[in-house]
XYZ file of C-alpha atoms in Angstrom:
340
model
C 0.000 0.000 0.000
C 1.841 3.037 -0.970
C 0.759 6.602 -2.139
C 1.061 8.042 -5.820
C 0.781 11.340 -6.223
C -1.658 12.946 -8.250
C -0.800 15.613 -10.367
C -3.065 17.909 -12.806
C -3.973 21.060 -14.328
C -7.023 22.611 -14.065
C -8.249 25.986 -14.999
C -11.393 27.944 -13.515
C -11.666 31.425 -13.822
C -11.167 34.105 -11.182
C -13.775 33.413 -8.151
C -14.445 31.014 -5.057
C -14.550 27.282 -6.077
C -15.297 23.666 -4.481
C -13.248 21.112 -5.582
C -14.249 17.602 -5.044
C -11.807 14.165 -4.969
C -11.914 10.957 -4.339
C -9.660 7.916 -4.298
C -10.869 4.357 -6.424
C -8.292 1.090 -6.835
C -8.351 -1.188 -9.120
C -10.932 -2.997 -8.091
C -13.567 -0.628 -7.731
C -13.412 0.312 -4.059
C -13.671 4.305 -3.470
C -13.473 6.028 -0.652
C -15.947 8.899 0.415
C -15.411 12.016 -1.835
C -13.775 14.629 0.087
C -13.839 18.741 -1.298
C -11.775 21.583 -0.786
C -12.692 25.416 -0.890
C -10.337 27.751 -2.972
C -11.055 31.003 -4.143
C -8.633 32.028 -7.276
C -7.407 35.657 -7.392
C -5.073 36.921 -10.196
C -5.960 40.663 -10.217
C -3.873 42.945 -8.599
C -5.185 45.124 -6.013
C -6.342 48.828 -7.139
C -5.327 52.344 -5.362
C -9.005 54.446 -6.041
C -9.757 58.016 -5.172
C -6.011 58.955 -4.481
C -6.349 62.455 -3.606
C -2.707 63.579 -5.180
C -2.230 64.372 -8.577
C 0.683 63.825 -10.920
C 2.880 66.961 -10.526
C 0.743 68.548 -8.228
C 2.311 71.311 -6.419
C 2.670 72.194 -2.240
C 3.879 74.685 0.045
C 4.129 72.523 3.014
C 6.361 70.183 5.156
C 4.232 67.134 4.707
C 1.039 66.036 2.878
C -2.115 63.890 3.897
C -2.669 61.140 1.482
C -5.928 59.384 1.237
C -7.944 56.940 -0.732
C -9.441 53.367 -1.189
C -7.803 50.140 -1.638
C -10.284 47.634 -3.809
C -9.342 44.639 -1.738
C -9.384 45.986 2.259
C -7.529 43.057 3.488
C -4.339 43.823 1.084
C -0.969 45.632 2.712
C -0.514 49.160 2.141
C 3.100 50.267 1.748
C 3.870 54.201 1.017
C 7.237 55.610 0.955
C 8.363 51.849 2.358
C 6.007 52.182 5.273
C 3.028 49.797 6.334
C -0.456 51.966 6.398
C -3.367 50.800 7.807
C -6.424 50.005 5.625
C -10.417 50.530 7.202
C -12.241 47.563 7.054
C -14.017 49.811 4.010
C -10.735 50.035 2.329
C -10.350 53.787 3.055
C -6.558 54.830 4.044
C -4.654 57.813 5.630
C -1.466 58.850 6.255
C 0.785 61.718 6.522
C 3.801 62.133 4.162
C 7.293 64.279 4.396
C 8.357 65.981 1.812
C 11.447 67.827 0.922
C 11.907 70.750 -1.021
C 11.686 70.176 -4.916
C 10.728 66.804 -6.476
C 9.205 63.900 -3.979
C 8.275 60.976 -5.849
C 5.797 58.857 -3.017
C 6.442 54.850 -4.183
C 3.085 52.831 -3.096
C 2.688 49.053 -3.275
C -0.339 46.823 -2.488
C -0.204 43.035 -1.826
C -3.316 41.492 -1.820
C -3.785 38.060 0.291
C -3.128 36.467 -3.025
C 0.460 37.932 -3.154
C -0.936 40.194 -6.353
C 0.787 42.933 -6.160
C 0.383 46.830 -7.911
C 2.792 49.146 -8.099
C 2.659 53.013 -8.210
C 4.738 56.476 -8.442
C 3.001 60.070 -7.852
C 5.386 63.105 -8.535
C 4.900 66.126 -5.641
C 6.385 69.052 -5.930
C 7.150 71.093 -2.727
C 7.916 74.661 -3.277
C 7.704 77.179 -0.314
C 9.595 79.785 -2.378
C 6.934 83.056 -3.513
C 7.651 83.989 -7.108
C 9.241 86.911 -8.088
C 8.080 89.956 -9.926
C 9.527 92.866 -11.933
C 7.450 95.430 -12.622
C 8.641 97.339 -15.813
C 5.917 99.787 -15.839
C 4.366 101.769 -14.379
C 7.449 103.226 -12.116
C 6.455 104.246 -9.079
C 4.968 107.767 -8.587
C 4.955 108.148 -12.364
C 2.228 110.857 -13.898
C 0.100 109.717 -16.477
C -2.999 111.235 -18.294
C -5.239 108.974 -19.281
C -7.478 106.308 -17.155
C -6.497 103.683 -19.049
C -2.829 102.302 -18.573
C -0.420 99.702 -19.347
C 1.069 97.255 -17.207
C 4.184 95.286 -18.295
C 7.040 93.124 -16.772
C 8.136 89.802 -15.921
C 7.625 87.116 -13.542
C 7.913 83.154 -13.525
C 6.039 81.047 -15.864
C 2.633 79.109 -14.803
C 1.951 82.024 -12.067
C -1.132 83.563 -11.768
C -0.883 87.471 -11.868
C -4.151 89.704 -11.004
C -3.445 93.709 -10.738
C -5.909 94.932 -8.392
C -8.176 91.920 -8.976
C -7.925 91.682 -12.583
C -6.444 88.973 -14.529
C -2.716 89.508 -16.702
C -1.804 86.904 -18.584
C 1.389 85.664 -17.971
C 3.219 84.642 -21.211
C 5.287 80.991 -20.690
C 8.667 82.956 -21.058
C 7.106 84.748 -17.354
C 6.801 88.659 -19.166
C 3.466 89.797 -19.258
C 1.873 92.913 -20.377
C -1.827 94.053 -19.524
C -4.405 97.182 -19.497
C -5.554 98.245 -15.889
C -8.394 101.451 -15.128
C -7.721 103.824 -13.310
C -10.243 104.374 -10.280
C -9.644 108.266 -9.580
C -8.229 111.409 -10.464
C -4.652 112.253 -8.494
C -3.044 108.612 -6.606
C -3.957 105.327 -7.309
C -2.258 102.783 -6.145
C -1.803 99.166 -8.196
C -1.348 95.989 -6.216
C 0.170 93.392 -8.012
C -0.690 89.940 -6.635
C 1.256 86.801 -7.946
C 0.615 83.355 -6.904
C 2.302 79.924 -7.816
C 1.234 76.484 -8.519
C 1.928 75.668 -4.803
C -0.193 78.642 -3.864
C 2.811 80.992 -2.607
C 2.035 84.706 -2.603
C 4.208 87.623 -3.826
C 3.023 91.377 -3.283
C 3.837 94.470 -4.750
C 2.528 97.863 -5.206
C 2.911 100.977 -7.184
C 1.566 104.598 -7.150
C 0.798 106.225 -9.793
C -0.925 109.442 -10.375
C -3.453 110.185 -12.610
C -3.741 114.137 -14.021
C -6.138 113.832 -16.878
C -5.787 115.881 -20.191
C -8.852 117.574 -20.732
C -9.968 120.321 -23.431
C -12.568 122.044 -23.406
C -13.966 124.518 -25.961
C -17.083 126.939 -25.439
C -18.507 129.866 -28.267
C -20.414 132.765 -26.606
C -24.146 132.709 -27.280
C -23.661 129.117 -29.050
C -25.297 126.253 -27.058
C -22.897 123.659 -28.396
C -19.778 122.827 -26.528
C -16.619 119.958 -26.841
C -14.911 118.094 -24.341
C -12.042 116.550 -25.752
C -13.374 116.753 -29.127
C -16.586 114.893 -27.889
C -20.094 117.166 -28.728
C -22.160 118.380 -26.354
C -25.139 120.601 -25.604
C -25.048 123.160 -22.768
C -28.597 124.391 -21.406
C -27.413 127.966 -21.755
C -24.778 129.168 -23.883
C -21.630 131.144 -22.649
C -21.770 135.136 -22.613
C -20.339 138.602 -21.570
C -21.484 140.200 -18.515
C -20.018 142.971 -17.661
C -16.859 142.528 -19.785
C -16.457 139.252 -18.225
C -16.724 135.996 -20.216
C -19.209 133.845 -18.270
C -19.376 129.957 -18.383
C -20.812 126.846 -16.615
C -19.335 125.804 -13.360
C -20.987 122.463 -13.457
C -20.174 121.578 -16.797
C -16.831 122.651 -16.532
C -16.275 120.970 -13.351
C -17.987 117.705 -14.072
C -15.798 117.676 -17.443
C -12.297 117.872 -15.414
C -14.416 114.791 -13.834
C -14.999 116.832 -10.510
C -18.206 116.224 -7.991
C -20.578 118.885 -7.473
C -23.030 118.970 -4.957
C -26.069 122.247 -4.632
C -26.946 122.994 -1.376
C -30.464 124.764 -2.061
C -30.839 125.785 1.478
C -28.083 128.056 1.546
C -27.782 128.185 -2.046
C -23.511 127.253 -2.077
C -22.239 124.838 -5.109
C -19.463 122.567 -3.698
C -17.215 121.218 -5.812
C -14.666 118.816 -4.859
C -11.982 117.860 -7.701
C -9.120 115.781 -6.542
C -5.859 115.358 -8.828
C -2.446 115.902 -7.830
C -4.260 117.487 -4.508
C -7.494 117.630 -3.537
C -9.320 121.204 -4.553
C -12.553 122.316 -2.912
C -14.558 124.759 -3.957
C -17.872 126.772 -2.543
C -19.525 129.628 -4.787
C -22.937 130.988 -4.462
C -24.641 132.644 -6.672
C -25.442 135.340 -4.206
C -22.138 136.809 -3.639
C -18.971 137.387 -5.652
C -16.570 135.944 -2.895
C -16.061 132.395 -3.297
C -14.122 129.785 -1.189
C -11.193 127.988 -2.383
C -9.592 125.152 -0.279
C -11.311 127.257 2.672
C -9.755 130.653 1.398
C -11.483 133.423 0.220
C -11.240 134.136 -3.388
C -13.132 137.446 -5.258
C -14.236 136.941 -8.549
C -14.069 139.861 -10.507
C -18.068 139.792 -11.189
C -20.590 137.984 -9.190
C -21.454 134.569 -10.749
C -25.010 134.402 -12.600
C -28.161 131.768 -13.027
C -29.052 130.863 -16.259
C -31.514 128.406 -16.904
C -30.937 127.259 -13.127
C -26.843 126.581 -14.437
C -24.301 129.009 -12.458
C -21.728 131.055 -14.674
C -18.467 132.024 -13.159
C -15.860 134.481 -14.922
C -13.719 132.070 -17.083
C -10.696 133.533 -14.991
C -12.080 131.720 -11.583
C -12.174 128.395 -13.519
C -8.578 128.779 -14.519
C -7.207 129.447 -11.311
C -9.103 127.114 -9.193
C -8.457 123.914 -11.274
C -5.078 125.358 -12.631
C -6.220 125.360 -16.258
C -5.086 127.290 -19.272
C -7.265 129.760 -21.260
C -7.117 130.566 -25.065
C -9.565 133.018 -26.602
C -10.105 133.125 -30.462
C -11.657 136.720 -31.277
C -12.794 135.488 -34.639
C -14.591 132.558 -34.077
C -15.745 133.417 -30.784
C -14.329 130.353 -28.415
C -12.708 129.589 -25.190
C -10.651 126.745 -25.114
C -9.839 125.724 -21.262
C -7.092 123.024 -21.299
C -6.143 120.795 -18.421
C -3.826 120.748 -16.814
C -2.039 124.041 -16.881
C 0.942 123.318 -19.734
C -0.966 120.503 -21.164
């Protein structure tokens, strides 16, 4: 009575299985079948919902990794290190990184001794970007509301100037149009942030003196302002060898505020440029108030159509404006600023 051994290949597919067997000699005698539970796994456990990214930037020391492992009763293994795995296959863990390029490893051996394999590039940076702003210099004078911004940075940043968007070319220069808010200083904050969400600051003043030309013709109702038509509700005239024109429209077209008081019947206007210039004139009297300083105006000022009219020469000096006359055609031109 000796034992062969009984060798054979058989080939299910991937599941649990029973297999039954039995021994029978030569003369027909069997013994009771006997079975055997095997379950036959050649897939390799699967990393899901891995919340890194391929060359995904970071500012910080370490990172928290997370995610699923398809079979829960595999071993985890990041960075060479056994993680735990939740009975629901979730995982956490905390990972160190250095400065520049991490690549974290992770392997996963199911109970089947399948194993998976797996490299995710991280890219610590704690260094802010730099930024070189070509123009505007600071405390520059410009004349129009509209201005460029140029310069250079490093590629892939993200550059807003005072919340607007600049694209950033990939050689890092970029070059951009920003508004200006007010007359006199504005200030532009430049805000550049990197991939790993590191923040650079800068900011420049500039100041904004707009160019503005205005042209009036005695008794004619129609007026410019920078070449752009408009209709006054009383025309400029002479009173009392004085040429008379519209505060308001004068003042609103250097882009000042003007407020009437109708109680106490005093126009304030407030214009604010290189320095802020406040004005109070009343049609009542010919003593106005400049910057909280008397100033006489050579005539008293005058309603038409419910619109004040100063003496041209007031204008000039309170906003600092030039004055040409042209006897033939009958026009003021006021120009802003003075030298402009």
């Amino acid at each position: 009575n000796t034992w062969n051994k009984y060798t054979g290949v058989i080939t299910p597919p991937e599941g649990t299985h029973v297999l039954y067997y039995f021994a029978k000699d030569h003369l027909g005698s069997e013994e009771l079948p006997k079975s055997l539970v095997f379950k036959l796994d050649a897939t390799p456990p699967v990393i899901m919902n891995l919340n890194i990214k391929e060359g995904m930037y970071v500012n910080t020391e370490s990172i928290e990794i997370t995610g699923n492992i398809s079979e829960p009763l595999s071993v985890l293994l990041i960075q060479g290190k056994r993680v735990p795995i939740g009975s629901s296959g979730f995982f956490k863990t905390d990972v160190s990184l250095n400065e520049g390029t991490n690549t974290i490893s992770f392997v996963v051996i199911d109970v089947a001794g399948n194993r998976s394999f797996r490299g995710v590039k991280v890219i610590r940076d704690t260094i802010p970007p730099d930024i070189e702003i070509e123009y505007p210099s600071p405390w520059i004078t410009v004349h129009t509301k509209v201005i460029e911004v140029k310069g250079k940075t490093e590629p892939g940043v993200e550059l807003k100037v005072n919340g607007k968007s600049i694209t950033v070319r990939e050689d890092g220069r970029f070059v951009g149009e920003i508004k200006l808010n007010r007359s006199g200083t504005n200030a532009l904050e430049f805000v550049v942030k990197d991939k790993a969400g590191n923040i650079t600051r800068e900011s420049v003043a500039v100041i904004l003196i707009l160019k503005v030309r205005i042209e009036l013709f005695i008794g004619k109702r129609e007026a410019f302002v920078n070449d752009m038509r408009k209709m006054l509700d009383y025309p400029p005239f002479i009173h009392k060898g004085r040429t008379m024109v519209p505060l308001r429209f004068i003042s609103e077209g250097f882009g000042a505020d003007v407020e009437w008081d109708p109680v106490v019947r005093v126009a304030t206007i407030t214009f604010s440029n290189e320095k802020e210039v406040v004005m109070k004139v009343s049609p009542d009297s010919n003593v106005a108030s400049l910057n909280g300083k008397p100033y006489i105006m050579d005539v008293e000022p005058v309603i038409k159509e419910g619109r004040i009219f100063v003496p041209i020469r007031f204008v000039a000096e309170a906003f600092g404006s030039d004055v040409k006359w042209f006897l033939e055609e009958r026009k003021v031109v006021i120009i802003y600023p003075r030298g402009g």
